[in-house]
Amino acid sequence: MENTQVQKEHKKIIFSGIQPTGIMTLGNYLGAVKNWVALQDEYNCCYSIVNQHAITVRQDAKALRENTLAAYALILACGVDPEKSIAFIQSHVKTHAELSWVLSCYTQFGELSRMTQFKDKSQKHPENVNAGLFTYPVLMAADILLYQADLVPVGIDQKQHLELARNIAQRFNGIYGNVFTIPDGYIPKTAAKVMSLQDPTKKMSKSDDNPKSFVAILDKPETIIKKFKSAVTDSEALVAYRDGKDGINNLMSIYSVVTGKSYEEIENEFTGKGYGDFKMAVGEAVAETLRPVRERFDAYMKDKAYLEQCYKAGAERALALSQRTLDKVYKKIGFLPR
Ligand code: AQP
């Protein structure tokens, strides 16, 4: 018992989050949430539904509420265990907004101006280029630093934000001593960036206007297979991982992660076969992987009381942990205690 306690204390800490901006895609699953699940035994993990990030883009209130609960149910359905890990909803834990304000005073305007996600999203929503969209990476830094996270499992699209979080932490530590742990990214080798099925030069995104471009985790098996059948490829009829074959490369990396087969094994499996067979195989493998997730999701959504009990307990644990960091920060910067 004592040993287990010691081991638990020595485990490294992980933080990661996902926005409740729609139904999670295969990209979110393979790039992030699948790894969240795999890391739970080895690390002390904090996983959050980051609804405060979601409002940087205009949301319908009712839909946001529903999507937040659905996203929470979905991470549990993917295998996040609310006993092992701290699973919570960001707005339930006030320390995130509080630390974010402090860190924004230690972040330069120029640094935030260089963030590519800000540039992309402000182009996509020119009518609403709000200050929150601009300071989004500061809130993300607060999310991570509050828990003294060692590792942050994310897709490669978040690498730049993570780098900024490290810079902010280093700058703060440089002034005040060792307040924050400097986090490292945990980016998967395969499927770190799942691409759109309709435009394989763009990342698969849940807010894409074209539903054929992404596979939602909750899509029915026949829908998944149909979407893969209509995936954009090339005219070469050769299943091989090569430069310039963006569509096929994307399908190969998806197939590789869900089946555990190497690229070489996949190339051999489809030698002499057409893209039709390959797309069908990828669709079927993904549908089979996601089937149990969808079934568990349906069961969780029928038990709202259980979900509520889990997210309340998660918020309490998250608050207790993060308050320790916030107290330390307030003391260092000279805020008079109440
Ligand atoms: N296509 C992707 N491939 C691999 N990883 C991905 N992630 C997102 N898309 C891909 C990873 O999923 C985690 C949660 O992402 P998020 O929902 O917080 O925000 P996002 O990156 O902005 O995802 P979307 O789907 O593109 O959402 P919208 O459309 O709302 O902007 C992150 O770890 C991310 O790296």
Coordinates of C-alpha atoms and ligand atoms in Angstrom, one line a residue:
M1 CA 0.0 0.0 0.0
E2 CA 2.7 2.4 1.0
N3 CA 4.7 1.5 -2.1
T4 CA 1.7 2.2 -4.3
Q5 CA 1.3 5.6 -2.7
V6 CA 5.0 6.4 -3.3
Q7 CA 4.7 5.2 -6.9
K8 CA 1.7 7.4 -7.4
E9 CA 3.5 10.4 -6.1
H10 CA 6.4 9.8 -8.4
K11 CA 4.3 9.5 -11.5
K12 CA 4.7 12.2 -14.0
I13 CA 1.7 14.5 -14.7
I14 CA -0.2 14.9 -17.9
F15 CA -2.7 17.5 -19.0
S16 CA -4.7 17.7 -22.2
G17 CA -8.0 19.1 -23.3
I18 CA -10.5 19.0 -26.1
Q19 CA -13.0 21.6 -27.2
P20 CA -16.7 20.8 -27.2
T21 CA -17.2 22.5 -30.6
G22 CA -19.0 19.6 -32.2
I23 CA -18.7 15.9 -32.3
M24 CA -15.1 14.7 -32.0
T25 CA -13.5 13.5 -35.2
L26 CA -11.2 10.6 -36.1
G27 CA -8.4 13.2 -36.1
N28 CA -9.1 14.2 -32.4
Y29 CA -9.3 10.5 -31.5
L30 CA -6.2 9.3 -33.2
G31 CA -4.2 12.5 -32.7
A32 CA -5.1 12.9 -29.0
V33 CA -7.8 11.0 -27.1
K34 CA -6.5 7.5 -28.0
N35 CA -3.2 8.5 -26.4
W36 CA -5.0 9.9 -23.3
V37 CA -6.4 6.5 -22.7
A38 CA -3.1 4.7 -23.2
L39 CA -1.2 7.0 -20.8
Q40 CA -3.6 6.6 -17.8
D41 CA -1.8 3.8 -16.1
E42 CA 1.7 5.3 -16.3
Y43 CA 0.9 8.9 -15.5
N44 CA -1.3 11.0 -13.3
C45 CA -3.6 12.5 -15.9
C46 CA -5.8 15.5 -16.0
Y47 CA -8.2 15.7 -19.0
S48 CA -10.5 18.6 -19.6
I49 CA -13.4 19.6 -21.9
V50 CA -12.2 23.1 -22.6
N51 CA -15.5 25.0 -23.1
Q52 CA -13.8 28.3 -22.3
H53 CA -11.6 27.9 -25.4
A54 CA -14.7 27.0 -27.4
I55 CA -16.3 30.5 -27.0
T56 CA -13.5 32.2 -29.0
V57 CA -15.7 31.3 -31.9
R58 CA -19.4 32.2 -31.5
Q59 CA -21.4 29.3 -30.1
D60 CA -25.1 28.7 -29.6
A61 CA -25.7 28.5 -25.8
K62 CA -27.9 25.4 -25.9
A63 CA -25.7 23.6 -28.4
L64 CA -22.6 24.4 -26.3
R65 CA -24.2 23.0 -23.2
E66 CA -25.2 19.8 -25.0
N67 CA -21.9 19.4 -26.8
T68 CA -20.0 19.8 -23.5
L69 CA -21.9 17.0 -21.9
A70 CA -21.6 14.9 -25.0
A71 CA -17.8 15.5 -25.2
Y72 CA -17.5 14.5 -21.6
A73 CA -19.5 11.3 -22.2
L74 CA -17.4 10.7 -25.3
I75 CA -14.0 10.8 -23.6
L76 CA -15.3 8.3 -21.0
A77 CA -16.6 6.2 -23.9
C78 CA -13.2 6.3 -25.5
G79 CA -11.8 4.9 -22.3
V80 CA -10.8 7.8 -20.0
D81 CA -11.4 6.4 -16.6
P82 CA -12.7 9.1 -14.2
E83 CA -11.4 7.2 -11.2
K84 CA -7.8 6.9 -12.5
S85 CA -7.7 10.3 -14.2
I86 CA -9.1 13.7 -13.3
A87 CA -11.7 14.3 -16.0
F88 CA -13.4 17.7 -15.7
I89 CA -15.1 20.6 -17.5
Q90 CA -12.8 23.7 -17.7
S91 CA -15.4 26.3 -16.7
H92 CA -16.1 24.4 -13.5
V93 CA -12.6 25.2 -12.3
K94 CA -12.1 28.9 -11.8
T95 CA -8.3 28.8 -11.5
H96 CA -8.0 28.5 -15.3
A97 CA -9.4 31.9 -16.0
E98 CA -7.5 33.4 -13.0
L99 CA -4.1 32.1 -14.0
S100 CA -4.7 33.0 -17.6
W101 CA -5.1 36.7 -16.7
V102 CA -1.8 36.7 -14.8
L103 CA 0.0 34.9 -17.6
S104 CA -1.4 37.3 -20.2
C105 CA 0.7 40.0 -18.5
Y106 CA 3.8 37.9 -19.1
T107 CA 3.1 37.2 -22.8
Q108 CA 4.0 39.6 -25.6
F109 CA 1.7 40.9 -28.2
G110 CA 4.2 40.0 -30.9
E111 CA 4.4 36.3 -29.7
L112 CA 0.6 35.9 -30.0
S113 CA 0.6 37.6 -33.4
R114 CA 2.8 34.8 -34.7
M115 CA 0.3 32.0 -33.9
T116 CA -0.8 30.3 -37.0
Q117 CA -4.1 29.1 -35.5
F118 CA -5.0 32.7 -34.7
K119 CA -4.3 33.7 -38.3
D120 CA -6.3 30.8 -39.7
K121 CA -9.3 31.2 -37.4
S122 CA -9.5 35.0 -37.9
Q123 CA -9.5 34.4 -41.6
K124 CA -12.3 31.9 -41.2
H125 CA -14.4 34.1 -39.0
P126 CA -13.5 37.7 -40.2
E127 CA -16.7 39.0 -38.5
N128 CA -15.5 38.0 -35.1
V129 CA -11.8 38.4 -34.5
N130 CA -12.1 38.8 -30.8
A131 CA -9.5 39.3 -28.1
G132 CA -10.1 35.8 -26.7
L133 CA -9.2 34.3 -30.1
F134 CA -6.0 36.2 -29.8
T135 CA -5.2 35.2 -26.2
Y136 CA -6.4 31.6 -26.6
P137 CA -2.8 30.2 -26.3
V138 CA -2.4 32.0 -22.9
L139 CA -5.4 30.2 -21.5
M140 CA -4.0 27.0 -22.9
A141 CA -0.7 27.7 -21.1
A142 CA -2.6 28.3 -17.9
D143 CA -4.5 25.0 -18.4
I144 CA -1.2 23.1 -18.6
L145 CA 0.9 25.0 -16.1
L146 CA -1.7 24.9 -13.3
Y147 CA -1.3 21.1 -13.0
Q148 CA 2.6 21.3 -13.2
A149 CA 2.2 19.0 -16.2
D150 CA 5.3 17.2 -17.5
L151 CA 3.7 16.0 -20.7
V152 CA 0.9 17.2 -23.0
P153 CA -0.5 14.7 -25.5
V154 CA -1.7 16.7 -28.5
G155 CA -1.8 16.5 -32.3
I156 CA 1.0 18.3 -34.2
D157 CA -1.3 21.3 -34.9
Q158 CA -0.9 22.3 -31.2
K159 CA 2.9 22.3 -31.3
Q160 CA 3.3 26.0 -31.7
H161 CA 0.9 26.7 -28.7
L162 CA 2.8 24.3 -26.6
E163 CA 6.1 26.0 -27.4
L164 CA 4.6 29.3 -26.3
A165 CA 3.4 27.7 -23.0
R166 CA 7.0 26.6 -22.4
N167 CA 8.3 30.1 -23.2
I168 CA 5.9 31.7 -20.8
A169 CA 6.7 29.2 -18.1
Q170 CA 10.5 29.7 -18.6
R171 CA 10.1 33.5 -18.5
F172 CA 8.0 33.4 -15.3
N173 CA 10.5 31.0 -13.7
G174 CA 13.3 33.3 -14.8
I175 CA 11.8 36.1 -12.7
Y176 CA 10.3 34.2 -9.7
G177 CA 12.2 31.0 -9.4
N178 CA 10.9 27.5 -10.0
V179 CA 7.2 28.0 -10.0
F180 CA 6.2 26.0 -13.1
T181 CA 7.2 22.6 -14.5
I182 CA 8.3 23.1 -18.1
P183 CA 6.0 20.8 -20.2
D184 CA 7.0 18.6 -23.1
G185 CA 4.7 17.7 -26.0
Y186 CA 3.7 14.1 -26.5
I187 CA 2.9 13.9 -30.2
P188 CA 2.2 10.5 -31.7
K189 CA 4.5 9.3 -34.5
T190 CA 1.7 8.2 -36.7
A191 CA -1.6 10.1 -37.2
A192 CA -0.3 13.2 -35.4
K193 CA -2.2 15.1 -38.2
V194 CA -5.1 13.3 -39.7
M195 CA -6.0 15.1 -42.9
S196 CA -9.4 15.9 -44.5
L197 CA -10.8 13.2 -46.6
Q198 CA -11.9 15.7 -49.2
D199 CA -8.8 17.9 -49.2
P200 CA -5.8 15.9 -47.9
T201 CA -3.6 19.0 -47.7
K202 CA -5.9 20.4 -44.9
K203 CA -6.2 18.9 -41.4
M204 CA -9.4 17.0 -40.6
S205 CA -11.5 19.4 -38.5
K206 CA -14.8 19.0 -36.7
S207 CA -15.9 22.4 -37.8
D208 CA -15.4 21.8 -41.5
D209 CA -18.4 22.8 -43.5
N210 CA -18.3 19.7 -45.6
P211 CA -19.3 16.6 -43.4
K212 CA -17.7 14.3 -46.0
S213 CA -14.3 15.7 -45.1
F214 CA -14.3 14.3 -41.6
V215 CA -15.3 11.1 -39.8
A216 CA -17.1 11.8 -36.6
I217 CA -16.4 9.3 -33.8
L218 CA -20.2 8.7 -33.6
D219 CA -20.8 8.2 -37.3
K220 CA -22.6 5.0 -38.1
P221 CA -20.5 2.2 -39.7
E222 CA -22.2 2.6 -43.1
T223 CA -21.6 6.4 -43.0
I224 CA -17.9 5.8 -42.1
I225 CA -17.5 3.4 -45.0
K226 CA -19.2 5.7 -47.4
K227 CA -17.0 8.7 -46.4
F228 CA -13.9 6.6 -47.0
K229 CA -15.2 5.4 -50.3
S230 CA -15.5 9.0 -51.4
A231 CA -12.1 10.1 -50.1
V232 CA -9.9 12.0 -52.5
T233 CA -6.8 10.1 -53.7
D234 CA -4.8 10.2 -56.9
S235 CA -4.9 8.6 -60.3
E236 CA -1.8 6.4 -59.9
A237 CA -3.6 3.3 -58.5
L238 CA -0.6 2.5 -56.2
V239 CA -1.0 2.0 -52.5
A240 CA 2.4 3.3 -51.3
Y241 CA 3.5 6.0 -48.8
R242 CA 5.3 8.6 -51.0
D243 CA 5.7 12.3 -51.3
G244 CA 3.0 13.9 -53.3
K245 CA 0.4 11.1 -52.5
D246 CA -1.3 13.1 -49.8
G247 CA -4.6 11.3 -49.9
I248 CA -3.1 7.8 -49.9
N249 CA -0.6 8.8 -47.2
N250 CA -3.4 9.9 -45.0
L251 CA -5.4 6.7 -45.5
M252 CA -2.3 4.6 -44.9
S253 CA -1.5 6.4 -41.7
I254 CA -5.1 6.0 -40.5
Y255 CA -5.1 2.3 -41.5
S256 CA -1.7 1.8 -39.8
V257 CA -2.9 3.2 -36.4
V258 CA -6.1 1.3 -36.3
T259 CA -4.7 -2.1 -37.4
G260 CA -1.2 -1.8 -36.0
K261 CA 0.2 -2.7 -39.5
S262 CA 3.4 -1.1 -40.8
Y263 CA 3.4 0.9 -44.1
E264 CA 5.4 -2.0 -45.7
E265 CA 2.8 -4.5 -44.6
I266 CA 0.0 -2.3 -46.0
E267 CA 1.8 -1.9 -49.3
N268 CA 2.2 -5.7 -49.6
E269 CA -1.4 -6.3 -48.6
F270 CA -2.6 -4.1 -51.5
T271 CA -0.1 -4.9 -54.2
G272 CA -2.1 -5.4 -57.4
K273 CA -5.3 -4.2 -55.9
G274 CA -7.2 -1.0 -56.7
Y275 CA -8.0 2.0 -54.5
G276 CA -11.6 0.7 -54.1
D277 CA -10.4 -2.3 -52.1
F278 CA -8.0 -0.2 -50.1
K279 CA -10.6 2.4 -49.2
M280 CA -13.1 -0.3 -48.3
A281 CA -10.6 -1.9 -45.9
V282 CA -9.7 1.4 -44.2
G283 CA -13.4 2.2 -43.8
E284 CA -14.2 -1.2 -42.3
A285 CA -11.3 -1.1 -39.9
V286 CA -12.2 2.4 -38.7
A287 CA -15.9 1.5 -38.3
E288 CA -14.9 -1.6 -36.2
T289 CA -12.6 0.5 -34.0
L290 CA -15.3 3.1 -33.4
R291 CA -18.2 0.8 -33.0
P292 CA -17.7 0.0 -29.2
V293 CA -17.0 3.7 -28.5
R294 CA -20.4 4.6 -30.0
E295 CA -22.1 1.9 -28.0
R296 CA -20.6 3.0 -24.8
F297 CA -21.4 6.7 -25.6
D298 CA -25.1 5.8 -26.0
A299 CA -25.1 4.1 -22.6
Y300 CA -23.4 7.0 -20.9
M301 CA -25.8 9.5 -22.4
K302 CA -28.7 7.5 -20.9
D303 CA -27.1 8.0 -17.4
K304 CA -26.9 11.7 -16.9
A305 CA -26.7 11.4 -13.1
Y306 CA -23.6 9.3 -13.4
L307 CA -22.0 11.8 -15.8
E308 CA -22.8 14.7 -13.4
Q309 CA -21.3 12.8 -10.5
C310 CA -18.1 12.2 -12.4
Y311 CA -17.6 15.8 -13.6
K312 CA -18.4 17.2 -10.2
A313 CA -15.9 15.0 -8.5
G314 CA -13.4 15.7 -11.3
A315 CA -13.8 19.5 -10.9
E316 CA -13.2 19.2 -7.1
R317 CA -10.0 17.3 -7.6
A318 CA -8.8 19.7 -10.4
L319 CA -9.6 22.7 -8.2
A320 CA -7.7 21.4 -5.2
L321 CA -4.6 20.6 -7.3
S322 CA -4.6 23.8 -9.4
Q323 CA -5.3 26.1 -6.5
R324 CA -1.9 25.2 -5.0
T325 CA -0.2 26.5 -8.1
L326 CA -2.3 29.6 -8.3
D327 CA -1.7 30.4 -4.6
K328 CA 2.1 30.1 -5.3
V329 CA 1.8 32.4 -8.3
Y330 CA -0.2 35.1 -6.4
K331 CA 2.3 35.0 -3.6
K332 CA 5.3 35.4 -6.0
I333 CA 3.8 38.3 -7.9
G334 CA 2.8 40.2 -4.8
F335 CA -1.0 39.8 -4.6
L336 CA -2.0 40.6 -1.0
P337 CA -3.7 37.5 0.5
R338 CA -7.4 38.0 1.4
Ligands
AQP1 N1 -6.8 16.3 -37.7 C1 -6.2 16.1 -36.5 N2 -5.2 15.1 -36.5 C2 -4.6 14.9 -35.3 N3 -4.9 15.5 -34.1 C3 -5.9 16.4 -34.2 N4 -6.4 17.2 -33.2 C4 -7.4 18.0 -33.8 N5 -7.5 17.7 -35.1 C5 -6.6 16.8 -35.4 C6 -6.0 17.2 -31.8 O1 -7.2 17.0 -31.0 C7 -7.1 17.7 -29.8 C8 -8.3 18.5 -29.5 O2 -8.5 19.4 -30.5 P1 -9.5 20.6 -30.2 O3 -10.9 20.1 -30.4 O4 -9.3 21.2 -28.9 O5 -9.2 21.7 -31.2 P2 -8.8 21.7 -32.7 O6 -7.3 21.3 -32.8 O7 -9.1 23.1 -33.2 O8 -9.7 20.6 -33.4 P3 -10.7 20.7 -34.5 O9 -11.3 19.4 -34.8 O10 -10.0 21.4 -35.7 O11 -11.7 21.7 -33.9 P4 -12.3 23.0 -34.5 O12 -12.9 22.6 -35.9 O13 -13.4 23.4 -33.6 O14 -11.2 24.0 -34.6 C9 -5.8 18.5 -29.9 O15 -4.8 17.8 -29.2 C10 -5.5 18.5 -31.3 O16 -4.1 18.6 -31.6

